[in-house]
Amino acid sequence: MNNNPKILLYILMLSTLAINTPLSIVGIIAQISEYFSTSIAISGLYVSSFTFTIAICGLFVPILFSRFNRKKTFILILAIFALSNFIIIFTKSFAVAFAFRIISAAFYPAFISIALTVCEDIAPEGEEQDYITKILLGISVRSIVGLPITTWLGTTWGYQVAMSWIFLITVVCLILILLFIPNLKGRSKSYEKPISSVITKEFFLGSVAIIMMPIGASIVYNYMPYFLQTVTHIYTYKLSVLLFVYGLISISGTWIGGKLITRNAKLTLLIFQLVLMTVFAMLYLSADYLIPTIVFFLIFGVLDGMGYNLIQFIESSVVPDSPELANGVFLSILNGGIAIGIAIGGFLVTDFGVMSIFTSGIAFSILAFVLLYYAIYIFKINLKYS
């Protein structure tokens, strides 16, 4: 390929960040509610609809696009995002905005999945996981860059201004892809064939094992702010700073996860679960002590970032013949696990108290460890870098 793969990588990385910014509107739920004259609950549904749509569409949309020209696919999807966001900026109809938010989310898995596949294809030999990691960083950076910017714009100037920044960054990435991404052919084989991969024992065992990770992490992460306020007594700007630092550290975790997988995938997958459950246990035990709680919370940030790599790695290992399908399932498991974790966590906090999030996190880590151990050493799943 005549084009510099590094340039292609960073354009795709920025584009990944761009189409993830619609997820960052969680910080302006109040402004959404005011703009559309809806309840906070309905506005929350408007925000979460993006994640739920990704979880469903990730199972089949990526393989529908797998045989088409990559550049044209990227242009089409970014154009859909730009048009959808443009309409969302100016419409006063909640139903119209809701519909276009779901439409754009439906195409999201295809973009991310194909971006991951392209980066693995263009990477120099031996650097495949590094390239994949940078695309995953585009996903994780969204919460660090996208969330604060969107929240600041929304709370300062209102809903339309916040959505305008999301529209503009999408247009910028669309222009970059038009100018600098070469024509990249899709896969010649029919998209129906990879579906057969879904019915394998390896796929089901690997997927069931790995979905325990985002469920457990989501239970803890999404209710940590409540825990930090009510138990450890960290409030206002101190809490915001701590969550921001957590996000920065999670980016390093994504990078570390990619490096560790290439060195020893089996040990990384298993030791990760043991370290995670230890951190949850220490958060439970040190809840009344400020400094230890902060330290273990930030360690959790590193592990949370690593999770992106581990989930994507397992799925690409158990669906080796269709990277688009594997990456689509990765997105479904990630987003579905987060949604399930939020639901479980809400029930636990309401009925058993906030400390129950840690015991539940430990329980899901144990399940992940047992299932992964069985998959790797008993069932002997073939891992990519084995």
Short mmCIF file of C-alpha atoms in Angstrom, two decimals:
data_model
loop_
_atom_site.label_atom_id
_atom_site.label_comp_id
_atom_site.label_asym_id
_atom_site.label_seq_id
_atom_site.Cartn_x
_atom_site.Cartn_y
_atom_site.Cartn_z
CA MET A 1 0.00 0.00 0.00
CA ASN A 2 1.47 3.33 -1.11
CA ASN A 3 -0.29 5.29 1.61
CA ASN A 4 1.44 5.67 4.94
CA PRO A 5 -0.35 3.24 7.29
CA LYS A 6 0.31 5.58 10.22
CA ILE A 7 -1.67 8.36 8.55
CA LEU A 8 -4.55 6.01 7.83
CA LEU A 9 -4.41 4.74 11.41
CA TYR A 10 -4.66 8.18 13.01
CA ILE A 11 -7.44 9.33 10.69
CA LEU A 12 -9.43 6.24 11.61
CA MET A 13 -8.58 6.75 15.28
CA LEU A 14 -9.91 10.34 15.13
CA SER A 15 -12.98 9.15 13.23
CA THR A 16 -13.59 6.53 15.91
CA LEU A 17 -13.51 9.29 18.50
CA ALA A 18 -15.91 11.36 16.37
CA ILE A 19 -18.65 8.74 16.07
CA ASN A 20 -18.30 7.98 19.77
CA THR A 21 -19.11 11.57 20.77
CA PRO A 22 -22.91 10.94 20.61
CA LEU A 23 -22.35 8.71 23.64
CA SER A 24 -20.97 11.68 25.58
CA ILE A 25 -24.34 13.45 25.90
CA VAL A 26 -24.96 11.65 29.19
CA GLY A 27 -23.67 14.83 30.86
CA ILE A 28 -26.45 17.01 29.41
CA ILE A 29 -29.56 14.96 30.24
CA ALA A 30 -31.05 17.98 32.05
CA GLN A 31 -30.53 20.18 28.97
CA ILE A 32 -32.08 17.51 26.72
CA SER A 33 -35.07 17.34 29.03
CA GLU A 34 -35.46 21.13 28.96
CA TYR A 35 -35.02 21.43 25.17
CA PHE A 36 -37.58 18.74 24.30
CA SER A 37 -39.83 19.38 27.33
CA THR A 38 -39.59 15.76 28.45
CA SER A 39 -38.97 14.11 31.82
CA ILE A 40 -35.48 13.20 33.02
CA ALA A 41 -36.42 9.51 32.71
CA ILE A 42 -37.39 9.90 29.04
CA SER A 43 -34.26 11.94 28.37
CA GLY A 44 -32.21 9.16 29.97
CA LEU A 45 -33.86 6.70 27.59
CA TYR A 46 -32.93 9.00 24.71
CA VAL A 47 -29.29 8.86 25.82
CA SER A 48 -29.15 5.11 26.50
CA SER A 49 -30.94 4.20 23.24
CA PHE A 50 -27.62 4.63 21.43
CA THR A 51 -25.93 1.94 23.54
CA PHE A 52 -28.82 -0.50 23.33
CA THR A 53 -28.95 -0.12 19.54
CA ILE A 54 -25.24 -0.83 19.25
CA ALA A 55 -25.59 -3.95 21.39
CA ILE A 56 -28.25 -5.33 19.05
CA CYS A 57 -26.90 -4.20 15.68
CA GLY A 58 -23.34 -5.27 16.45
CA LEU A 59 -24.42 -8.88 15.92
CA PHE A 60 -25.28 -8.50 12.25
CA VAL A 61 -24.65 -5.03 10.76
CA PRO A 62 -20.82 -5.33 10.41
CA ILE A 63 -21.00 -8.47 8.26
CA LEU A 64 -23.61 -6.84 6.02
CA PHE A 65 -20.97 -4.25 5.08
CA SER A 66 -17.97 -6.61 5.05
CA ARG A 67 -17.84 -7.09 1.25
CA PHE A 68 -18.21 -3.42 0.28
CA ASN A 69 -15.47 -0.90 -0.47
CA ARG A 70 -14.06 0.26 2.89
CA LYS A 71 -13.65 3.92 1.96
CA LYS A 72 -17.19 4.18 0.58
CA THR A 73 -18.51 2.48 3.72
CA PHE A 74 -16.69 4.95 5.98
CA ILE A 75 -17.99 7.89 3.92
CA LEU A 76 -21.55 6.57 3.95
CA ILE A 77 -21.62 6.00 7.69
CA LEU A 78 -20.02 9.35 8.58
CA ALA A 79 -22.45 11.06 6.19
CA ILE A 80 -25.35 9.35 7.98
CA PHE A 81 -23.94 10.50 11.33
CA ALA A 82 -23.48 14.06 10.06
CA LEU A 83 -26.98 14.24 8.58
CA SER A 84 -28.55 12.68 11.67
CA ASN A 85 -26.76 15.08 13.99
CA PHE A 86 -27.66 18.05 11.79
CA ILE A 87 -31.35 17.14 12.00
CA ILE A 88 -31.08 16.48 15.74
CA ILE A 89 -29.64 19.99 16.26
CA PHE A 90 -32.61 21.80 14.75
CA THR A 91 -35.63 19.58 15.26
CA LYS A 92 -37.92 20.31 18.18
CA SER A 93 -39.64 16.95 17.81
CA PHE A 94 -38.41 14.44 20.36
CA ALA A 95 -39.67 11.56 18.19
CA VAL A 96 -37.66 12.76 15.17
CA ALA A 97 -34.49 13.25 17.24
CA PHE A 98 -34.95 9.83 18.86
CA ALA A 99 -35.41 8.15 15.47
CA PHE A 100 -32.28 9.69 13.95
CA ARG A 101 -30.22 8.88 17.05
CA ILE A 102 -31.17 5.21 16.67
CA ILE A 103 -30.52 5.29 12.91
CA SER A 104 -26.96 6.56 13.41
CA ALA A 105 -26.34 4.08 16.23
CA ALA A 106 -27.40 1.21 13.94
CA PHE A 107 -24.48 1.98 11.61
CA TYR A 108 -21.95 2.53 14.40
CA PRO A 109 -20.90 -1.15 14.76
CA ALA A 110 -20.06 -1.38 11.05
CA PHE A 111 -17.73 1.62 11.24
CA ILE A 112 -15.86 0.48 14.34
CA SER A 113 -15.69 -3.14 13.22
CA ILE A 114 -14.34 -2.31 9.76
CA ALA A 115 -11.91 0.27 11.20
CA LEU A 116 -10.47 -2.44 13.47
CA THR A 117 -10.25 -4.86 10.53
CA VAL A 118 -8.57 -2.31 8.26
CA CYS A 119 -6.02 -1.38 10.92
CA GLU A 120 -5.11 -5.02 11.43
CA ASP A 121 -4.74 -5.42 7.65
CA ILE A 122 -2.53 -2.36 7.12
CA ALA A 123 -0.36 -2.87 10.22
CA PRO A 124 3.25 -3.94 9.68
CA GLU A 125 3.88 -7.55 10.67
CA GLY A 126 4.02 -7.93 14.42
CA GLU A 127 2.28 -4.59 15.09
CA GLU A 128 -1.31 -5.72 14.53
CA GLN A 129 -2.32 -5.50 18.20
CA ASP A 130 -0.73 -2.05 18.53
CA TYR A 131 -2.85 -0.77 15.66
CA ILE A 132 -5.99 -2.34 17.10
CA THR A 133 -5.17 -0.79 20.47
CA LYS A 134 -5.05 2.70 18.95
CA ILE A 135 -8.55 2.30 17.52
CA LEU A 136 -9.74 1.09 20.92
CA LEU A 137 -8.10 4.19 22.40
CA GLY A 138 -10.38 6.24 20.16
CA ILE A 139 -13.32 4.60 21.94
CA SER A 140 -11.95 5.12 25.45
CA VAL A 141 -10.76 8.70 24.82
CA ARG A 142 -14.38 9.63 24.07
CA SER A 143 -15.18 9.60 27.78
CA ILE A 144 -12.12 11.75 28.53
CA VAL A 145 -12.45 14.32 25.75
CA GLY A 146 -15.99 14.02 24.46
CA LEU A 147 -17.81 13.94 27.79
CA PRO A 148 -16.20 17.05 29.35
CA ILE A 149 -16.48 19.10 26.14
CA THR A 150 -20.10 18.11 25.47
CA THR A 151 -21.07 18.67 29.11
CA TRP A 152 -19.33 22.07 29.23
CA LEU A 153 -20.92 23.26 25.98
CA GLY A 154 -24.35 21.93 26.94
CA THR A 155 -24.42 23.35 30.46
CA THR A 156 -22.98 26.70 29.35
CA TRP A 157 -24.70 27.38 26.01
CA GLY A 158 -27.39 24.74 25.74
CA TYR A 159 -28.30 21.54 23.96
CA GLN A 160 -28.01 22.81 20.37
CA VAL A 161 -24.46 24.09 20.84
CA ALA A 162 -23.39 20.77 22.39
CA MET A 163 -24.84 18.85 19.47
CA SER A 164 -23.22 21.26 17.00
CA TRP A 165 -19.74 20.31 18.20
CA ILE A 166 -20.60 16.63 17.63
CA PHE A 167 -21.77 17.50 14.10
CA LEU A 168 -18.63 19.50 13.31
CA ILE A 169 -16.14 16.86 14.43
CA THR A 170 -18.00 14.30 12.32
CA VAL A 171 -17.79 16.56 9.24
CA VAL A 172 -14.05 17.11 9.79
CA CYS A 173 -13.45 13.34 9.88
CA LEU A 174 -15.63 12.86 6.79
CA ILE A 175 -13.45 15.36 4.88
CA LEU A 176 -10.24 13.67 6.07
CA ILE A 177 -11.45 10.28 4.88
CA LEU A 178 -12.54 11.74 1.52
CA LEU A 179 -9.09 13.27 1.01
CA PHE A 180 -6.65 10.80 2.52
CA ILE A 181 -8.12 7.30 2.76
CA PRO A 182 -7.48 5.20 -0.39
CA ASN A 183 -9.99 2.84 -1.94
CA LEU A 184 -9.88 -0.38 0.06
CA LYS A 185 -11.72 -3.39 -1.25
CA GLY A 186 -14.07 -5.36 0.95
CA ARG A 187 -13.88 -9.11 1.39
CA SER A 188 -14.83 -11.09 -1.68
CA LYS A 189 -16.56 -13.92 0.17
CA SER A 190 -20.29 -13.70 0.82
CA TYR A 191 -21.33 -12.21 4.13
CA GLU A 192 -23.59 -15.19 4.85
CA LYS A 193 -20.69 -17.55 5.45
CA PRO A 194 -19.30 -15.99 8.67
CA ILE A 195 -22.66 -16.43 10.40
CA SER A 196 -21.85 -20.14 10.70
CA SER A 197 -19.07 -19.13 13.10
CA VAL A 198 -21.67 -18.04 15.64
CA ILE A 199 -22.88 -21.59 16.27
CA THR A 200 -19.49 -22.96 17.32
CA LYS A 201 -18.82 -24.07 20.89
CA GLU A 202 -15.73 -21.85 20.99
CA PHE A 203 -17.80 -18.78 20.21
CA PHE A 204 -20.43 -19.41 22.87
CA LEU A 205 -17.94 -20.36 25.57
CA GLY A 206 -15.62 -17.43 24.83
CA SER A 207 -18.48 -14.93 24.61
CA VAL A 208 -20.19 -16.07 27.81
CA ALA A 209 -16.86 -15.94 29.65
CA ILE A 210 -15.90 -12.51 28.40
CA ILE A 211 -19.27 -10.76 28.90
CA MET A 212 -18.81 -11.25 32.64
CA MET A 213 -16.07 -8.61 32.49
CA PRO A 214 -18.10 -5.59 31.31
CA ILE A 215 -21.03 -6.60 33.52
CA GLY A 216 -18.88 -6.69 36.67
CA ALA A 217 -16.94 -3.55 35.74
CA SER A 218 -20.14 -1.67 34.87
CA ILE A 219 -21.77 -2.56 38.20
CA VAL A 220 -18.83 -1.01 40.03
CA TYR A 221 -17.94 1.92 37.75
CA ASN A 222 -21.42 3.35 37.20
CA TYR A 223 -22.16 3.47 40.92
CA MET A 224 -18.68 4.52 42.09
CA PRO A 225 -19.59 8.24 42.09
CA TYR A 226 -22.47 7.47 44.45
CA PHE A 227 -20.16 5.33 46.60
CA LEU A 228 -17.44 8.01 46.66
CA GLN A 229 -19.96 10.64 47.77
CA THR A 230 -21.92 8.65 50.36
CA VAL A 231 -19.20 6.45 51.85
CA THR A 232 -15.80 8.03 51.22
CA HIS A 233 -17.23 11.58 51.25
CA ILE A 234 -15.62 12.94 48.08
CA TYR A 235 -17.82 15.72 46.69
CA THR A 236 -18.18 18.41 44.00
CA TYR A 237 -15.05 19.43 42.09
CA LYS A 238 -12.88 16.85 43.88
CA LEU A 239 -15.10 14.08 42.55
CA SER A 240 -14.98 15.57 39.04
CA VAL A 241 -11.18 15.75 39.13
CA LEU A 242 -10.92 12.19 40.40
CA LEU A 243 -13.21 10.88 37.64
CA PHE A 244 -11.20 12.81 35.05
CA VAL A 245 -7.93 11.31 36.32
CA TYR A 246 -9.60 7.89 36.27
CA GLY A 247 -10.41 8.42 32.60
CA LEU A 248 -6.86 9.46 31.75
CA ILE A 249 -5.46 6.41 33.50
CA SER A 250 -7.90 4.11 31.73
CA ILE A 251 -6.35 5.22 28.43
CA SER A 252 -2.98 3.92 29.62
CA GLY A 253 -4.74 0.71 30.61
CA THR A 254 -5.91 0.18 27.02
CA TRP A 255 -2.32 0.57 25.82
CA ILE A 256 -0.96 -1.74 28.54
CA GLY A 257 -3.58 -4.37 27.72
CA GLY A 258 -2.48 -4.48 24.09
CA LYS A 259 1.18 -4.91 25.07
CA LEU A 260 0.48 -7.68 27.60
CA ILE A 261 -1.71 -9.65 25.17
CA THR A 262 1.08 -9.83 22.60
CA ARG A 263 3.51 -11.11 25.26
CA ASN A 264 1.36 -13.74 26.94
CA ALA A 265 -2.34 -13.75 26.13
CA LYS A 266 -3.32 -16.70 28.34
CA LEU A 267 -1.76 -15.38 31.53
CA THR A 268 -2.97 -11.83 30.84
CA LEU A 269 -6.59 -13.00 30.52
CA LEU A 270 -6.51 -15.00 33.74
CA ILE A 271 -4.34 -12.79 35.94
CA PHE A 272 -6.48 -9.82 34.94
CA GLN A 273 -9.52 -11.42 36.63
CA LEU A 274 -7.55 -12.16 39.82
CA VAL A 275 -6.20 -8.61 40.03
CA LEU A 276 -9.64 -7.13 39.33
CA MET A 277 -11.35 -9.10 42.09
CA THR A 278 -8.52 -8.15 44.47
CA VAL A 279 -9.04 -4.47 43.68
CA PHE A 280 -12.79 -4.79 44.27
CA ALA A 281 -12.09 -6.49 47.60
CA MET A 282 -9.68 -3.73 48.63
CA LEU A 283 -12.19 -1.03 47.68
CA TYR A 284 -14.71 -2.76 49.91
CA LEU A 285 -12.28 -3.02 52.82
CA SER A 286 -10.80 0.48 52.51
CA ALA A 287 -14.10 2.29 51.93
CA ASP A 288 -13.72 4.49 55.03
CA TYR A 289 -10.17 5.57 54.19
CA LEU A 290 -9.67 8.31 51.61
CA ILE A 291 -6.17 7.66 50.22
CA PRO A 292 -6.41 3.85 49.85
CA THR A 293 -9.81 4.23 48.20
CA ILE A 294 -8.43 6.71 45.66
CA VAL A 295 -5.41 4.49 44.94
CA PHE A 296 -7.48 1.36 44.34
CA PHE A 297 -10.06 3.29 42.32
CA LEU A 298 -7.31 4.52 39.98
CA ILE A 299 -5.90 0.99 39.68
CA PHE A 300 -9.40 -0.04 38.67
CA GLY A 301 -9.15 2.65 35.96
CA VAL A 302 -6.11 0.91 34.47
CA LEU A 303 -7.92 -2.44 34.51
CA ASP A 304 -11.08 -0.91 33.04
CA GLY A 305 -9.05 0.37 30.10
CA MET A 306 -7.42 -3.03 29.60
CA GLY A 307 -10.84 -4.64 29.30
CA TYR A 308 -11.38 -3.22 25.80
CA ASN A 309 -8.39 -5.12 24.48
CA LEU A 310 -9.18 -8.37 26.27
CA ILE A 311 -12.78 -8.56 25.05
CA GLN A 312 -11.83 -7.72 21.45
CA PHE A 313 -8.98 -10.24 21.55
CA ILE A 314 -11.19 -13.12 22.73
CA GLU A 315 -13.86 -12.44 20.12
CA SER A 316 -11.35 -12.18 17.28
CA SER A 317 -9.87 -15.50 18.47
CA VAL A 318 -13.15 -17.43 18.55
CA VAL A 319 -14.36 -16.00 15.21
CA PRO A 320 -11.08 -16.14 13.23
CA ASP A 321 -12.64 -16.32 9.76
CA SER A 322 -14.66 -13.11 10.00
CA PRO A 323 -12.97 -10.15 11.71
CA GLU A 324 -15.99 -7.94 10.94
CA LEU A 325 -18.29 -10.32 12.78
CA ALA A 326 -15.81 -10.71 15.64
CA ASN A 327 -15.49 -6.95 16.08
CA GLY A 328 -19.24 -6.49 15.83
CA VAL A 329 -19.80 -9.08 18.57
CA PHE A 330 -17.11 -7.33 20.63
CA LEU A 331 -19.16 -4.12 20.46
CA SER A 332 -22.37 -6.00 21.31
CA ILE A 333 -20.78 -7.68 24.31
CA LEU A 334 -19.16 -4.45 25.51
CA ASN A 335 -22.31 -2.33 25.26
CA GLY A 336 -24.69 -5.11 26.27
CA GLY A 337 -22.54 -5.92 29.30
CA ILE A 338 -22.50 -2.26 30.33
CA ALA A 339 -26.30 -2.03 30.03
CA ILE A 340 -26.80 -5.25 32.03
CA GLY A 341 -24.34 -4.07 34.66
CA ILE A 342 -26.13 -0.74 35.08
CA ALA A 343 -29.46 -2.55 35.55
CA ILE A 344 -28.06 -5.07 38.05
CA GLY A 345 -26.18 -2.35 39.93
CA GLY A 346 -29.32 -0.24 40.33
CA PHE A 347 -31.17 -3.18 41.82
CA LEU A 348 -28.30 -4.00 44.19
CA VAL A 349 -27.81 -0.44 45.42
CA THR A 350 -31.54 -0.03 46.03
CA ASP A 351 -32.08 -3.33 47.86
CA PHE A 352 -28.71 -4.16 49.43
CA GLY A 353 -26.79 -0.90 49.69
CA VAL A 354 -23.94 0.58 47.69
CA MET A 355 -21.29 -1.75 49.17
CA SER A 356 -22.91 -4.65 47.33
CA ILE A 357 -21.48 -3.39 44.04
CA PHE A 358 -18.04 -4.68 45.09
CA THR A 359 -19.17 -8.14 46.15
CA SER A 360 -21.08 -8.45 42.89
CA GLY A 361 -18.05 -7.26 40.94
CA ILE A 362 -15.99 -9.96 42.65
CA ALA A 363 -18.63 -12.59 41.82
CA PHE A 364 -18.59 -11.72 38.10
CA SER A 365 -14.77 -11.69 38.09
CA ILE A 366 -14.76 -15.19 39.60
CA LEU A 367 -17.20 -16.37 36.93
CA ALA A 368 -15.03 -14.85 34.21
CA PHE A 369 -11.91 -16.49 35.65
CA VAL A 370 -13.49 -19.96 35.89
CA LEU A 371 -15.01 -19.81 32.41
CA LEU A 372 -11.84 -18.45 30.81
CA TYR A 373 -9.69 -21.06 32.57
CA TYR A 374 -11.98 -23.78 31.28
CA ALA A 375 -11.99 -22.28 27.76
CA ILE A 376 -8.22 -21.84 27.58
CA TYR A 377 -6.82 -24.87 29.42
CA ILE A 378 -9.58 -27.49 29.33
CA PHE A 379 -11.50 -26.72 26.13
CA LYS A 380 -8.27 -25.36 24.59
CA ILE A 381 -9.64 -22.45 22.59
CA ASN A 382 -7.11 -21.36 19.99
CA LEU A 383 -6.02 -17.82 20.85
CA LYS A 384 -4.69 -15.55 18.08
CA TYR A 385 -1.19 -15.18 19.49
CA SER A 386 -0.83 -18.68 20.98
#
